[in-house]
Short mmCIF file of C-alpha atoms and ligand atoms in Angstrom, two decimals:
data_model
loop_
_atom_site.label_atom_id
_atom_site.label_comp_id
_atom_site.label_asym_id
_atom_site.label_seq_id
_atom_site.Cartn_x
_atom_site.Cartn_y
_atom_site.Cartn_z
CA MET B 1 31.16 -8.64 -59.27
CA LYS B 2 29.34 -8.28 -55.97
CA TYR B 3 27.77 -11.20 -54.15
CA THR B 4 25.98 -11.89 -50.94
CA TYR B 5 24.87 -15.15 -49.40
CA PHE B 6 21.70 -14.43 -47.50
CA CYS B 7 19.01 -15.90 -45.29
CA LYS B 8 17.02 -14.20 -42.56
CA LYS B 9 17.55 -17.25 -40.39
CA GLY B 10 20.70 -17.33 -38.24
CA GLY B 11 23.41 -19.97 -38.21
CA VAL B 12 22.69 -21.43 -41.66
CA GLY B 13 26.26 -21.11 -42.97
CA LYS B 14 26.33 -17.65 -44.57
CA THR B 15 29.70 -16.64 -43.13
CA THR B 16 31.30 -20.04 -43.73
CA ILE B 17 30.22 -20.31 -47.36
CA THR B 18 31.01 -16.63 -48.05
CA GLY B 19 34.50 -16.84 -46.56
CA GLU B 20 35.41 -20.01 -48.45
CA HIS B 21 34.05 -18.64 -51.74
CA ALA B 22 36.14 -15.48 -51.30
CA SER B 23 39.16 -17.59 -50.34
CA TYR B 24 38.68 -19.77 -53.44
CA LEU B 25 38.65 -16.82 -55.84
CA ALA B 26 41.66 -15.26 -54.08
CA SER B 27 43.53 -18.58 -54.46
CA LEU B 28 42.90 -18.27 -58.22
CA GLY B 29 44.66 -14.89 -58.20
CA LYS B 30 41.60 -12.62 -58.14
CA LYS B 31 41.63 -9.56 -55.89
CA VAL B 32 38.84 -10.18 -53.41
CA LEU B 33 37.20 -8.16 -50.63
CA MET B 34 34.92 -9.41 -47.87
CA VAL B 35 32.86 -6.70 -46.18
CA SER B 36 31.56 -7.89 -42.84
CA VAL B 37 28.33 -5.97 -42.48
CA ASP B 38 27.69 -8.17 -39.45
CA ASP B 39 29.24 -6.51 -36.39
CA GLN B 40 30.00 -9.99 -34.98
CA ASN B 41 32.75 -9.87 -37.64
CA SER B 42 32.98 -13.69 -37.45
CA ILE B 43 34.42 -13.84 -40.96
CA PHE B 44 37.73 -12.74 -39.39
CA GLU B 45 37.55 -15.63 -36.95
CA MET B 46 37.32 -18.37 -39.58
CA PHE B 47 40.66 -17.19 -41.02
CA GLY B 48 42.29 -17.00 -37.57
CA LYS B 49 42.27 -13.20 -37.75
CA SER B 50 40.02 -12.24 -34.84
CA PRO B 51 42.79 -10.14 -33.19
CA LEU B 52 42.38 -7.69 -36.11
CA VAL B 53 38.81 -6.99 -34.97
CA PHE B 54 39.89 -5.71 -31.58
CA GLU B 55 43.45 -4.40 -32.09
CA ARG B 56 42.24 -0.86 -32.95
CA GLU B 57 38.95 0.93 -32.44
CA ASP B 58 39.32 3.54 -35.17
CA ASN B 59 39.47 1.43 -38.32
CA TYR B 60 35.95 0.20 -38.97
CA LEU B 61 33.78 0.71 -42.06
CA GLU B 62 31.95 3.52 -40.25
CA HIS B 63 35.21 5.47 -39.81
CA TYR B 64 35.84 5.28 -43.54
CA ILE B 65 32.31 6.44 -44.42
CA ALA B 66 32.74 9.37 -42.00
CA LYS B 67 36.17 10.11 -43.61
CA LEU B 68 37.91 9.58 -40.28
CA ALA B 69 40.02 6.74 -41.75
CA THR B 70 41.58 5.96 -45.12
CA LEU B 71 40.90 2.86 -47.20
CA GLU B 72 44.31 1.54 -46.19
CA ASP B 73 43.38 1.93 -42.52
CA ILE B 74 40.24 -0.17 -42.79
CA LEU B 75 41.43 -2.80 -45.28
CA HIS B 76 42.70 -5.85 -43.39
CA PRO B 77 44.89 -8.35 -45.22
CA ILE B 78 43.61 -11.89 -44.60
CA ARG B 79 45.42 -14.02 -47.19
CA PRO B 80 47.26 -13.25 -50.45
CA ASN B 81 44.76 -11.26 -52.63
CA LEU B 82 42.12 -11.45 -49.88
CA TYR B 83 41.06 -8.51 -47.69
CA ALA B 84 38.33 -7.85 -45.13
CA ILE B 85 36.57 -4.83 -43.68
CA LYS B 86 34.93 -4.87 -40.25
CA THR B 87 31.78 -3.10 -39.04
CA LEU B 88 31.46 -1.54 -35.60
CA ASN B 89 27.71 -1.46 -35.04
CA THR B 90 25.19 -2.64 -37.63
CA ASP B 91 22.18 -1.31 -35.69
CA MET B 92 23.63 2.19 -35.39
CA LEU B 93 24.62 2.20 -39.05
CA SER B 94 21.10 1.11 -40.00
CA LYS B 95 19.53 3.76 -37.81
CA LYS B 96 21.61 6.48 -39.46
CA LEU B 97 20.76 5.09 -42.91
CA THR B 98 17.05 5.15 -42.04
CA LEU B 99 17.00 8.66 -40.59
CA GLU B 100 19.43 10.54 -42.84
CA ARG B 101 18.84 10.32 -46.58
CA PRO B 102 22.15 12.03 -47.56
CA PHE B 103 23.98 9.39 -45.52
CA GLU B 104 22.56 6.66 -47.75
CA LYS B 105 24.15 8.37 -50.78
CA GLN B 106 27.45 8.60 -48.92
CA PHE B 107 27.25 4.90 -47.99
CA LEU B 108 26.48 3.90 -51.58
CA SER B 109 29.33 5.94 -52.97
CA VAL B 110 31.67 4.15 -50.54
CA LEU B 111 30.34 0.77 -51.72
CA LYS B 112 30.90 1.81 -55.35
CA SER B 113 34.43 2.98 -54.62
CA LEU B 114 35.20 -0.40 -52.98
CA GLU B 115 33.79 -2.24 -55.98
CA ALA B 116 36.13 -0.32 -58.27
CA GLU B 117 39.19 -1.57 -56.36
CA PHE B 118 38.42 -5.30 -56.45
CA ASP B 119 37.56 -8.11 -58.87
CA TYR B 120 35.03 -9.52 -56.41
CA VAL B 121 33.29 -8.08 -53.36
CA PHE B 122 31.42 -10.31 -50.89
CA PHE B 123 29.12 -8.92 -48.22
CA ASP B 124 28.66 -11.01 -45.08
CA LEU B 125 25.25 -10.00 -43.75
CA PRO B 126 23.73 -10.63 -40.34
CA PRO B 127 20.63 -12.85 -40.18
CA SER B 128 18.26 -10.06 -39.19
CA SER B 129 16.57 -7.59 -41.51
CA ASN B 130 17.86 -4.03 -41.22
CA ARG B 131 18.33 -1.00 -43.45
CA THR B 132 22.03 -1.72 -44.07
CA SER B 133 21.24 -5.22 -45.35
CA GLU B 134 18.47 -3.86 -47.58
CA ILE B 135 20.84 -1.38 -49.21
CA VAL B 136 23.44 -4.12 -49.71
CA LEU B 137 20.83 -6.56 -51.11
CA ASP B 138 19.84 -3.86 -53.57
CA PHE B 139 23.48 -3.05 -54.43
CA VAL B 140 24.84 -6.53 -55.18
CA ASP B 141 24.57 -8.24 -58.57
CA THR B 142 23.65 -11.63 -57.19
CA VAL B 143 22.04 -12.95 -54.02
CA ILE B 144 22.60 -16.60 -53.16
CA LEU B 145 19.97 -17.77 -50.74
CA ILE B 146 21.23 -20.35 -48.27
CA VAL B 147 18.75 -22.84 -46.89
CA GLU B 148 19.55 -25.09 -43.98
CA LEU B 149 18.15 -28.53 -44.77
CA ASN B 150 15.64 -29.01 -41.97
CA LYS B 151 12.11 -27.87 -41.16
CA LEU B 152 13.15 -24.57 -39.55
CA GLY B 153 15.59 -23.92 -42.39
CA VAL B 154 12.83 -24.28 -44.99
CA ASN B 155 10.65 -21.92 -42.93
CA GLY B 156 13.58 -19.49 -42.92
CA PHE B 157 13.69 -19.71 -46.72
CA PHE B 158 10.00 -18.84 -46.96
CA ASN B 159 10.40 -15.95 -44.48
CA THR B 160 13.27 -14.61 -46.56
CA LEU B 161 11.18 -14.63 -49.76
CA GLN B 162 8.41 -12.86 -47.86
CA TYR B 163 10.92 -10.31 -46.61
CA PHE B 164 12.00 -9.50 -50.17
CA VAL B 165 8.36 -8.76 -51.06
CA ASP B 166 7.64 -6.77 -47.87
CA ALA B 167 10.83 -4.68 -48.14
CA GLY B 168 10.29 -4.01 -51.86
CA LEU B 169 13.53 -5.80 -52.78
CA ASN B 170 14.07 -7.21 -56.25
CA SER B 171 13.67 -10.99 -55.89
CA GLU B 172 15.19 -11.43 -59.39
CA LYS B 173 18.54 -10.84 -57.67
CA ILE B 174 18.11 -14.27 -56.08
CA ARG B 175 19.80 -16.25 -58.84
CA TYR B 176 20.93 -19.24 -56.82
CA ILE B 177 19.68 -21.33 -53.92
CA LEU B 178 22.20 -23.27 -51.87
CA PRO B 179 20.87 -26.10 -49.72
CA ASN B 180 23.30 -26.56 -46.83
CA GLY B 181 23.74 -29.55 -44.53
CA PHE B 182 22.89 -32.56 -46.68
CA SER B 183 23.48 -36.02 -45.25
CA LYS B 184 22.51 -39.14 -47.13
CA ASN B 185 22.21 -41.14 -43.90
CA LYS B 186 19.50 -38.89 -42.48
CA SER B 187 15.92 -38.46 -43.63
CA VAL B 188 15.39 -34.86 -42.42
CA PRO B 189 17.63 -33.20 -45.08
CA SER B 190 16.03 -35.21 -47.93
CA VAL B 191 12.51 -34.33 -46.78
CA ALA B 192 13.53 -30.66 -46.43
CA LEU B 193 15.10 -30.67 -49.90
CA GLU B 194 11.90 -32.01 -51.45
CA GLU B 195 9.84 -29.37 -49.65
CA LEU B 196 12.30 -26.67 -50.72
CA ASN B 197 12.09 -27.66 -54.41
CA GLY B 198 8.29 -27.53 -54.22
CA MET B 199 8.41 -24.05 -52.67
CA ILE B 200 10.84 -22.76 -55.30
CA LYS B 201 8.49 -23.89 -58.08
CA GLU B 202 5.51 -22.32 -56.35
CA HIS B 203 6.95 -19.00 -55.17
CA LEU B 204 9.82 -17.92 -57.42
CA GLU B 205 8.80 -16.55 -60.78
CA THR B 206 12.18 -16.05 -62.44
CA PRO B 207 14.30 -19.16 -62.95
CA VAL B 208 16.82 -19.80 -60.23
CA THR B 209 19.59 -22.38 -60.14
CA VAL B 210 19.47 -24.77 -57.23
CA LEU B 211 23.14 -25.48 -56.55
CA SER B 212 24.43 -28.89 -55.55
CA CYS B 213 23.87 -29.48 -51.84
CA MET B 214 26.64 -28.64 -49.41
CA PRO B 215 27.10 -31.75 -47.25
CA GLU B 216 26.98 -31.65 -43.48
CA LYS B 217 30.65 -32.00 -42.47
CA SER B 218 31.83 -31.53 -38.92
CA SER B 219 35.37 -31.05 -40.25
CA ILE B 220 34.26 -27.57 -41.44
CA GLN B 221 33.95 -26.61 -37.79
CA SER B 222 37.28 -28.18 -36.79
CA LEU B 223 39.13 -26.29 -39.53
CA GLN B 224 37.38 -23.04 -38.58
CA ALA B 225 38.39 -23.53 -34.95
CA LYS B 226 42.00 -23.59 -36.17
CA GLY B 227 41.54 -20.56 -38.42
CA VAL B 228 42.17 -22.63 -41.57
CA SER B 229 40.40 -22.14 -44.90
CA VAL B 230 40.06 -25.21 -47.11
CA PHE B 231 41.79 -23.20 -49.87
CA ASP B 232 44.86 -22.39 -47.76
CA LYS B 233 47.96 -23.76 -49.47
CA ARG B 234 49.59 -24.97 -46.27
CA GLY B 235 48.15 -27.16 -43.57
CA ASN B 236 51.35 -28.39 -41.97
CA HIS B 237 50.05 -28.06 -38.43
CA LEU B 238 46.96 -30.17 -39.16
CA SER B 239 46.65 -33.88 -38.37
CA SER B 240 46.69 -36.24 -41.35
CA TYR B 241 42.93 -36.83 -40.86
CA GLU B 242 42.29 -33.06 -40.92
CA ARG B 243 44.43 -32.69 -44.03
CA SER B 244 42.43 -35.37 -45.84
CA GLN B 245 39.14 -33.75 -44.77
CA LYS B 246 40.44 -30.38 -45.97
CA ALA B 247 41.24 -31.90 -49.38
CA ILE B 248 37.74 -33.42 -49.65
CA LEU B 249 36.10 -30.11 -48.70
CA LYS B 250 38.30 -28.25 -51.17
CA GLU B 251 37.08 -30.47 -53.98
CA THR B 252 33.41 -30.23 -52.91
CA MET B 253 33.55 -26.46 -52.55
CA THR B 254 35.42 -25.97 -55.83
CA GLN B 255 32.64 -27.86 -57.64
CA LEU B 256 30.06 -25.74 -55.84
CA TYR B 257 31.66 -22.34 -56.50
CA ASP B 258 32.37 -23.17 -60.15
CA GLN B 259 28.57 -23.32 -60.68
CA ILE B 260 28.23 -19.64 -59.72
CA GLN B 261 28.76 -17.00 -62.40
N1 ATP J 1 27.85 -27.84 -44.18
C1 ATP J 1 28.16 -27.69 -42.88
N2 ATP J 1 28.49 -28.77 -42.13
C2 ATP J 1 28.81 -28.65 -40.82
N3 ATP J 1 28.83 -27.48 -40.16
C3 ATP J 1 28.52 -26.36 -40.86
C4 ATP J 1 28.17 -26.40 -42.24
N4 ATP J 1 27.94 -25.12 -42.66
C5 ATP J 1 28.12 -24.34 -41.58
N5 ATP J 1 28.47 -25.05 -40.49
C6 ATP J 1 28.73 -24.59 -39.13
O1 ATP J 1 27.53 -23.97 -38.66
C7 ATP J 1 27.85 -22.89 -37.79
C8 ATP J 1 27.16 -21.64 -38.29
O2 ATP J 1 27.76 -21.25 -39.52
P1 ATP J 1 27.95 -19.73 -39.93
O3 ATP J 1 28.48 -18.93 -38.80
O4 ATP J 1 28.70 -19.75 -41.20
O5 ATP J 1 26.43 -19.35 -40.17
P2 ATP J 1 25.81 -17.90 -40.37
O6 ATP J 1 24.59 -18.10 -41.21
O7 ATP J 1 26.83 -16.96 -40.86
O8 ATP J 1 25.40 -17.51 -38.88
P3 ATP J 1 24.88 -16.07 -38.39
O9 ATP J 1 23.45 -16.02 -38.82
O10 ATP J 1 25.05 -16.14 -36.90
O11 ATP J 1 25.72 -15.03 -39.06
C9 ATP J 1 29.37 -22.78 -37.77
O12 ATP J 1 29.86 -23.46 -36.64
C10 ATP J 1 29.80 -23.53 -39.04
O13 ATP J 1 31.07 -24.11 -38.91
MG1 MG J 2 27.38 -15.08 -40.15
#
């Protein structure tokens, strides 16, 4: 199975929700790959693995496509059953994919060969639109659209739907919508959620599942700063408050991910 969480708007939680979903499935014993198509490679950071991004300059996805590196070279172990691949330069990759048709075939055959090795493959896309993202959005089985619960987030949702139409992408791939950043003490997220539900009814023809809202939780950021996933078995070096927050997030995220087929 191949998934991507997507939104054209930046900073809505794509990397966070992708990384934790991958970590959850790996904790269940599935063999899981995260392909960072975003050359920020921030998915490494949330697992405390940012040194892997810079330790060598010859083991990026591009080196594998060009047959300058083996799969073993580019596959970075992150946790038990969980691996990640880093990208060197998304713009350059996109340019090559736009200009050279045979390169697109080569890229797709690499994606297919990765799929064959894993139970689940997640693609962490950058917020912008580019040729690499379009090929990935076409390749995956399921797109989960993340919407940040505020006015700009809802605009980002609409822009993303428009982008699917403009780029000739199959909007039936959008099978789930995930509203992120709910807070029952604030009015903005509730207003945004109402507006979002109206837009879904109006603009999406095929039925989509609106997942339960991901709450706004600052503890997500504290755990990320320490390189801890909520599905990590150990958390010995965390404070007791952080450990309790981690347990709450684990339960919330488990309920969320169990809704996705
Ligand atoms: N539900 C949430 N509650 C609190 N903070 C959150 C939540 N979801 C994400 N964040 C925080 O928001 C910030 C942006 O998240 P993230 O990097 O996952 O977004 P992104 O969509 O991948 O961004 P980019 O577009 O730059 O790739 C991070 O600091 C993350 O910890
Ligand atoms: Mg990201």
